[in-house]
PDB file of C-alpha atoms and ligand atoms in Angstrom:
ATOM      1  CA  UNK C   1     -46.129 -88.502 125.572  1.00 59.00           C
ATOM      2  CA  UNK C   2     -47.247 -87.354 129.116  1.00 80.00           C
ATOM      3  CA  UNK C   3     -49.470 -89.414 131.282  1.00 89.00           C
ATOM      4  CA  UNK C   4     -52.890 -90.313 130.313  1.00 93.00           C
ATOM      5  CA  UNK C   5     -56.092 -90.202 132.086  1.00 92.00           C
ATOM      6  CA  UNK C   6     -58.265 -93.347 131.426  1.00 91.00           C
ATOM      7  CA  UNK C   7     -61.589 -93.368 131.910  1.00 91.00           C
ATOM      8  CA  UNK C   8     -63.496 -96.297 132.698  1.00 87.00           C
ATOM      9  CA  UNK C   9     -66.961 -95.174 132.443  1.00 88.00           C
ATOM     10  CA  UNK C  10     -66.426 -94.160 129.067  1.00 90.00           C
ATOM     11  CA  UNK C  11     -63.499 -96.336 127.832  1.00 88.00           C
ATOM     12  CA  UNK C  12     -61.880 -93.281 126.818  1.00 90.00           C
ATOM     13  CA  UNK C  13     -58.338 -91.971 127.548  1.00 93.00           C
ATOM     14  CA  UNK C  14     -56.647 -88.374 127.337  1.00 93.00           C
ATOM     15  CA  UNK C  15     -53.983 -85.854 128.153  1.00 93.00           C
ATOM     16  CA  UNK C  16     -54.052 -86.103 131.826  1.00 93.00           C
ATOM     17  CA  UNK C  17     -54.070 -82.916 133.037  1.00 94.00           C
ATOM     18  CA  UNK C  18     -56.121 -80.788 135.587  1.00 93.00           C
ATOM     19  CA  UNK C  19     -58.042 -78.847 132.959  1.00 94.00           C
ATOM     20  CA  UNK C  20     -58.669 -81.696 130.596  1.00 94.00           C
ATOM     21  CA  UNK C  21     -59.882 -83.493 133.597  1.00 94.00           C
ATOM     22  CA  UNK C  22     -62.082 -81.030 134.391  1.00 94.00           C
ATOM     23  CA  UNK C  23     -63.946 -80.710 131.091  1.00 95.00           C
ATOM     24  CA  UNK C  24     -64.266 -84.839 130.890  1.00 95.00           C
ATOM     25  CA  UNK C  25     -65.859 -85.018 134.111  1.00 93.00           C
ATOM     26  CA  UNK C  26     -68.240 -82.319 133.699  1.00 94.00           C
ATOM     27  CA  UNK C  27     -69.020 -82.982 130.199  1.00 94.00           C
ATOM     28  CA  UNK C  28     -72.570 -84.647 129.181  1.00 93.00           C
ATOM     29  CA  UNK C  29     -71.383 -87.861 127.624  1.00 93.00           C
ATOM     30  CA  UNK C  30     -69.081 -88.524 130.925  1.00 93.00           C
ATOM     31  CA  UNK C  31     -72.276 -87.674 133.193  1.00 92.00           C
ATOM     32  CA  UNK C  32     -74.738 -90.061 131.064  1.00 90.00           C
ATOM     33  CA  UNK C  33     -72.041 -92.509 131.003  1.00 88.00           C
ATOM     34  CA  UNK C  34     -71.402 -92.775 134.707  1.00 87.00           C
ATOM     35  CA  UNK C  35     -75.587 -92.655 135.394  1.00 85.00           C
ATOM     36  CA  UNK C  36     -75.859 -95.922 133.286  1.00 82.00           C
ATOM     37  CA  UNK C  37     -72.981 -97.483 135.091  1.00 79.00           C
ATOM     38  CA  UNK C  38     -74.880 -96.916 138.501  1.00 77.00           C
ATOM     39  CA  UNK C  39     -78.874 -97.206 137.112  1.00 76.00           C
ATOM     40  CA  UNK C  40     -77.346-101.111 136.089  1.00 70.00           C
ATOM     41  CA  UNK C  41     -76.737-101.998 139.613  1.00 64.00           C
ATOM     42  CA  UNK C  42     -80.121-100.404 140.620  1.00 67.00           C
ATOM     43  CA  UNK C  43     -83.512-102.065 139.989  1.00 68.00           C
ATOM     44  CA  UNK C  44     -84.948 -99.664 138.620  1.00 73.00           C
ATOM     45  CA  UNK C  45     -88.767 -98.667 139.122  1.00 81.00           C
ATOM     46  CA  UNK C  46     -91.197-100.513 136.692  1.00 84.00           C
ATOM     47  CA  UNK C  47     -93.756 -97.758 137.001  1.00 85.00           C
ATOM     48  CA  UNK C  48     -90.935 -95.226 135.724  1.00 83.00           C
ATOM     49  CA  UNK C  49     -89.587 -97.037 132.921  1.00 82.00           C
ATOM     50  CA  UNK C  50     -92.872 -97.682 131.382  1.00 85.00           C
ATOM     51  CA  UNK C  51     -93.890 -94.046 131.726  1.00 86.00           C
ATOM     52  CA  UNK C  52     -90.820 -93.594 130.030  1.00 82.00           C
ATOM     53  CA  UNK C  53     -90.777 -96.044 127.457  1.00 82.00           C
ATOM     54  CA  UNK C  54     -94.691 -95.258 126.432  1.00 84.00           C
ATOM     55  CA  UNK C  55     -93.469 -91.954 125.150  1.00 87.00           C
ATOM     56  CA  UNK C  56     -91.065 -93.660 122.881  1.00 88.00           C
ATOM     57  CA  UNK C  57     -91.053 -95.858 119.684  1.00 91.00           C
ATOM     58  CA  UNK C  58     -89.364 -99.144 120.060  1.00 90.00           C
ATOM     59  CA  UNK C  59     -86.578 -99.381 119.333  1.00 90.00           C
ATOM     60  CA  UNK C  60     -85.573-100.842 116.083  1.00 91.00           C
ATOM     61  CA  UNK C  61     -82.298-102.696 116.771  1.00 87.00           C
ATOM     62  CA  UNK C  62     -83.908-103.937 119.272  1.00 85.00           C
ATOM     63  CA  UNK C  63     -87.104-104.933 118.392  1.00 85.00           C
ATOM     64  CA  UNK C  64     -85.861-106.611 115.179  1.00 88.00           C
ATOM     65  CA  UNK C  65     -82.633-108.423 116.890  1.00 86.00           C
ATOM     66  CA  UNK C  66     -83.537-108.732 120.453  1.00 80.00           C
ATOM     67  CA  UNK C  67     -80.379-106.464 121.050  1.00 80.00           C
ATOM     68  CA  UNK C  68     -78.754-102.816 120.811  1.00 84.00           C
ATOM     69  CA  UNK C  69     -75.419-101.983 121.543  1.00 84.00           C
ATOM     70  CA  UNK C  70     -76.351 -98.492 122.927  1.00 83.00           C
ATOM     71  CA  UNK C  71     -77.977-100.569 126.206  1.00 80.00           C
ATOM     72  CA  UNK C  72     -79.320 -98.025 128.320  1.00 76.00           C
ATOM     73  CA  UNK C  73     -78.059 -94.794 126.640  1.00 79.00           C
ATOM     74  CA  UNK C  74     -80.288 -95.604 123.529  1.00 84.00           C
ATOM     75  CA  UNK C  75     -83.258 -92.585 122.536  1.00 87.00           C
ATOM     76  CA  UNK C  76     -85.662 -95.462 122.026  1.00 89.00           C
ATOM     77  CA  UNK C  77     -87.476 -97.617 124.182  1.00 88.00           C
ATOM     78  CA  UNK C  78     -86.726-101.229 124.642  1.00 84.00           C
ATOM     79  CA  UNK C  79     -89.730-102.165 126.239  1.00 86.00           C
ATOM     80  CA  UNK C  80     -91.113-105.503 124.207  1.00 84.00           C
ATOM     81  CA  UNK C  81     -94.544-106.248 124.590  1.00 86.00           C
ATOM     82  CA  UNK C  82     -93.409-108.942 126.813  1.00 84.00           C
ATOM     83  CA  UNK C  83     -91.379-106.801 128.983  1.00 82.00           C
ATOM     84  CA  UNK C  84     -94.125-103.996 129.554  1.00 87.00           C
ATOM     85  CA  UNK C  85     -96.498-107.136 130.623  1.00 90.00           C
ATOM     86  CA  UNK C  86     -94.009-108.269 132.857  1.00 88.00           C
ATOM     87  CA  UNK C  87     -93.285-104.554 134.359  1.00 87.00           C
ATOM     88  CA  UNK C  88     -97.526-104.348 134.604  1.00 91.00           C
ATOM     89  CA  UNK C  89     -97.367-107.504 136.437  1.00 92.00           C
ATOM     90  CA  UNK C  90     -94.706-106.194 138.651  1.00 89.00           C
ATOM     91  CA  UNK C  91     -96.423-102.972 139.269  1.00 90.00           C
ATOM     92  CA  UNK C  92     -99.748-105.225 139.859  1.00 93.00           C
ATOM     93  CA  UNK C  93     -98.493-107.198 142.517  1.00 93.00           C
ATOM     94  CA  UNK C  94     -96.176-104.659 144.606  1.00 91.00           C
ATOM     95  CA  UNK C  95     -99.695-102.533 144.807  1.00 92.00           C
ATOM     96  CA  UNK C  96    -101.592-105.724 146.292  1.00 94.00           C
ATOM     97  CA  UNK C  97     -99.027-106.646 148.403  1.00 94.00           C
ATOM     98  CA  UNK C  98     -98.802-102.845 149.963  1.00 93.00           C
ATOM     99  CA  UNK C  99    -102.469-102.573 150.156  1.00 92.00           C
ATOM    100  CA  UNK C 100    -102.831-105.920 151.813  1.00 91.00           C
ATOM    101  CA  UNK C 101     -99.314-104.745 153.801  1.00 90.00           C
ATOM    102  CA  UNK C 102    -101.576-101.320 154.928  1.00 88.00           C
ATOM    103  CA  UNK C 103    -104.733-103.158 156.353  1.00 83.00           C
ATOM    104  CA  UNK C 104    -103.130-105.439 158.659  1.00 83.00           C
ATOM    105  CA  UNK C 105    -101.330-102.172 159.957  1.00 83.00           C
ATOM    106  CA  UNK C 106    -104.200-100.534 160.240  1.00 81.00           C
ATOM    107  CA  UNK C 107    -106.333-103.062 161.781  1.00 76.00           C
ATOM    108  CA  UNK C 108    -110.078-101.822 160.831  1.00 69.00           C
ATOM    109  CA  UNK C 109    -112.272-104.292 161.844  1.00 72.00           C
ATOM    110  CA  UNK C 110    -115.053-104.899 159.360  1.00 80.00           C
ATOM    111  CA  UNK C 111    -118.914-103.478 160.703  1.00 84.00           C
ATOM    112  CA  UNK C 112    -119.641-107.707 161.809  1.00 86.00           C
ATOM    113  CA  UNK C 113    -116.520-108.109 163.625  1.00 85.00           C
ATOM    114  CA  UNK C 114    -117.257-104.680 165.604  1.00 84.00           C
ATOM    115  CA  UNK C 115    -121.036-106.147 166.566  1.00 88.00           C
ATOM    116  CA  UNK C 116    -119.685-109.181 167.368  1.00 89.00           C
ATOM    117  CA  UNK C 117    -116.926-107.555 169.604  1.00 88.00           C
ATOM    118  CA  UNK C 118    -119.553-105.528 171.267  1.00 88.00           C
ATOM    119  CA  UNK C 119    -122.150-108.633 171.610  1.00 89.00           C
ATOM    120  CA  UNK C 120    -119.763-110.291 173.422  1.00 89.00           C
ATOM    121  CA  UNK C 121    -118.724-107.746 175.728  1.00 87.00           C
ATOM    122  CA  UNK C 122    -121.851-106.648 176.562  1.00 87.00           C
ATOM    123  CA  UNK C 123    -122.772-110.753 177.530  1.00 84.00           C
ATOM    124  CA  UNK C 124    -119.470-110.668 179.279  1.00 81.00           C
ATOM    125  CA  UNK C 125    -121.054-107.592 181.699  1.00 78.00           C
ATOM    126  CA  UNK C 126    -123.925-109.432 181.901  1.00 76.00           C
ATOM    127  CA  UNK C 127    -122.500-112.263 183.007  1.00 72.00           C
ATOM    128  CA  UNK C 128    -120.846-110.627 186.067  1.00 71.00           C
ATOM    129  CA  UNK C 129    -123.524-108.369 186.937  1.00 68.00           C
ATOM    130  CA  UNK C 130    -125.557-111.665 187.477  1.00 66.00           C
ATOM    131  CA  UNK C 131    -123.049-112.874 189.396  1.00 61.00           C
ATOM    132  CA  UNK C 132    -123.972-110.193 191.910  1.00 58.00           C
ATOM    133  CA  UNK C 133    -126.989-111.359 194.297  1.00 53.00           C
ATOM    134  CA  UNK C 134    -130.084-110.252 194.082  1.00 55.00           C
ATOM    135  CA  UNK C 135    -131.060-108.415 197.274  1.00 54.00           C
ATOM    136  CA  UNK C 136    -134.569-110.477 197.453  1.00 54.00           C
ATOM    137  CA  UNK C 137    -132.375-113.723 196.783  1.00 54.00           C
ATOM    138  CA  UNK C 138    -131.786-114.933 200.090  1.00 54.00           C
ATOM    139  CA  UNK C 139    -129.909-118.113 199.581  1.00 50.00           C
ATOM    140  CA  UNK C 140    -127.097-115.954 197.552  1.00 50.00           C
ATOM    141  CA  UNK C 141    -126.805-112.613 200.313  1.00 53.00           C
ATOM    142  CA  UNK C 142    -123.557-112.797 202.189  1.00 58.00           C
ATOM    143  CA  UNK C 143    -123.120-114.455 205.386  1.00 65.00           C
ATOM    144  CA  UNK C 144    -123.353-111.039 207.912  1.00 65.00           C
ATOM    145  CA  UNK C 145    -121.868-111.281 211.151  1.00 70.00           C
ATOM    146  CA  UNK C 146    -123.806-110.809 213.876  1.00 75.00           C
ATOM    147  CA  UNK C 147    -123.455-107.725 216.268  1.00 78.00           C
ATOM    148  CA  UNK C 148    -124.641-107.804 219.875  1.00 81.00           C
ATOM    149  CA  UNK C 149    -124.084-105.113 222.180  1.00 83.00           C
ATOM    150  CA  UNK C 150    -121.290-105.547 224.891  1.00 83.00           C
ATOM    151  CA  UNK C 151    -122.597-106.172 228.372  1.00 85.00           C
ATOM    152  CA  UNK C 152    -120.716-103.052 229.467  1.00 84.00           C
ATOM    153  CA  UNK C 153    -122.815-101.090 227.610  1.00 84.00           C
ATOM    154  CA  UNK C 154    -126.436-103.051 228.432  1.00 82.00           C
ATOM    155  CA  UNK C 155    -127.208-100.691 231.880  1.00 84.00           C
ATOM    156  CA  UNK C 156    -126.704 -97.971 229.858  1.00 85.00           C
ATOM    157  CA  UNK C 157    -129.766 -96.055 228.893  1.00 85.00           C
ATOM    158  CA  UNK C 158    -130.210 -94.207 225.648  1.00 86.00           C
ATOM    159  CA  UNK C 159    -127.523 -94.797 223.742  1.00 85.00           C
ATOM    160  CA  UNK C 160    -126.860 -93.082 220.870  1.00 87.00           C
ATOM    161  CA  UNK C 161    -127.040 -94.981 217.387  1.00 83.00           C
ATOM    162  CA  UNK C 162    -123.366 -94.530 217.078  1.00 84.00           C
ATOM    163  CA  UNK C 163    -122.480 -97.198 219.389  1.00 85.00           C
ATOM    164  CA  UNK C 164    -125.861 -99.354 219.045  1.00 83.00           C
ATOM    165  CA  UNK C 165    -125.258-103.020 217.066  1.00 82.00           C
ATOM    166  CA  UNK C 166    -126.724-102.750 213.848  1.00 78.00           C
ATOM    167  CA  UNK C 167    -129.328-105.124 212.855  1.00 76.00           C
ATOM    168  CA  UNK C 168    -129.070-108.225 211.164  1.00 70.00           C
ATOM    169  CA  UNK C 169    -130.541-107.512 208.364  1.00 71.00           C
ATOM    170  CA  UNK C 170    -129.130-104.108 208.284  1.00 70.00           C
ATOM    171  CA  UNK C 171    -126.768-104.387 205.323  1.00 68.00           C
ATOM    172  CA  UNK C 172    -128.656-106.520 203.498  1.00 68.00           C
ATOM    173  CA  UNK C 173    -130.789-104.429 201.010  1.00 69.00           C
ATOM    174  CA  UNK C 174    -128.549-101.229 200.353  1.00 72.00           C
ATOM    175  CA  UNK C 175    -127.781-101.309 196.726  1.00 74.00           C
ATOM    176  CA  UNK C 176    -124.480-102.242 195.534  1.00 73.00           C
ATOM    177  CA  UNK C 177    -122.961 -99.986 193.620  1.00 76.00           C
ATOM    178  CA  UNK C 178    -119.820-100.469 191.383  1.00 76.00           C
ATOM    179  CA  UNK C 179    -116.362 -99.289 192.511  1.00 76.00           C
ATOM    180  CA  UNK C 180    -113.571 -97.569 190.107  1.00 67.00           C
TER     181      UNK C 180
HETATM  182 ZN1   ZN S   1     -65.828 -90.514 131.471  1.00 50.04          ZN
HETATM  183 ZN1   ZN S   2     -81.924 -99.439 121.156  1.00 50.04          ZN
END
């Protein structure tokens, strides 16, 4: 007897040889056998297998023993009642938690937040335009320095405004306008 090829997948040995080979690992039953192996180690999506399952009867083995030996490969659904509430629940939550996941992302302030934003940054602008004197508010106006005109330039006669001293007052009541 040559060697044999075992496969683990499907606990099944044969003839090794490059054809025989071939055919196992192409066939369906090898294929099916290896996608259980791998769906068992992968949670699978609750929203899938009960779109799956609702298609199906339940399983009879299972339903009346709790059990079936054909696991995953079987044609019937093994979703109990039990186990379709629990996949619901599942499905319930993971939607609430993305939903609640998406807002904070997002950020939209509510309509009240946004008015009470804007309330109190429009009190805020308030604030510092009063800050700003009033022009007729004479205890608030700046302390202006006081210009003379430099004896050098007293014996002069008609001077242009260019080099006379500007008033005191001079400054006092041009608007103030905002820089930036
Ligand atoms: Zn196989
Ligand atoms: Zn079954």
């Amino acid at each position: 007897m040559g060697k044999r090829y075992y496969c683990d997948y499907c606990d099944k040995s044969f003839a090794d040889n490059a054809t025989n080979r071939k055919n196992h690992l192409m066939g369906v039953y090898h294929q099916k056998q290896k996608k259980a192996h791998y769906d068992s180690f992968v949670k699978r999506d609750p929203a899938k297998i009960l779109a799956e399952s609702s298609k199906l009867p339940l399983c009879h083995n299972f339903r009346t023993t709790g059990e079936c030996h054909f696991g995953v490969n079987c044609r019937w659904s093994h979703v109990t009642d039990q186990v379709r509430e629990e996949l619901e629940n599942e499905i319930r939550n993971k939607r609430e938690a993305s939903i609640k996941q998406r807002q904070e992302e997002e950020k939209v302030p509510t309509l009240e937040e946004w008015l009470d934003k804007r309330a109190k940054r429009l009190k805020t602008e308030d604030d510092v335009k009063s800050g700003i004197p009033e022009p007729s508010d004479e205890a608030a106006v700046y302390q202006l320095p006081v210009y003379s005109l430099p004896p050098s330039l007293a014996n002069i006669p008609n001077l242009p405004p260019s080099l006379l001293p500007p008033l005191p007052d001079a400054y006092k009541y041009l608007p103030l306008e905002e820089w930036g």
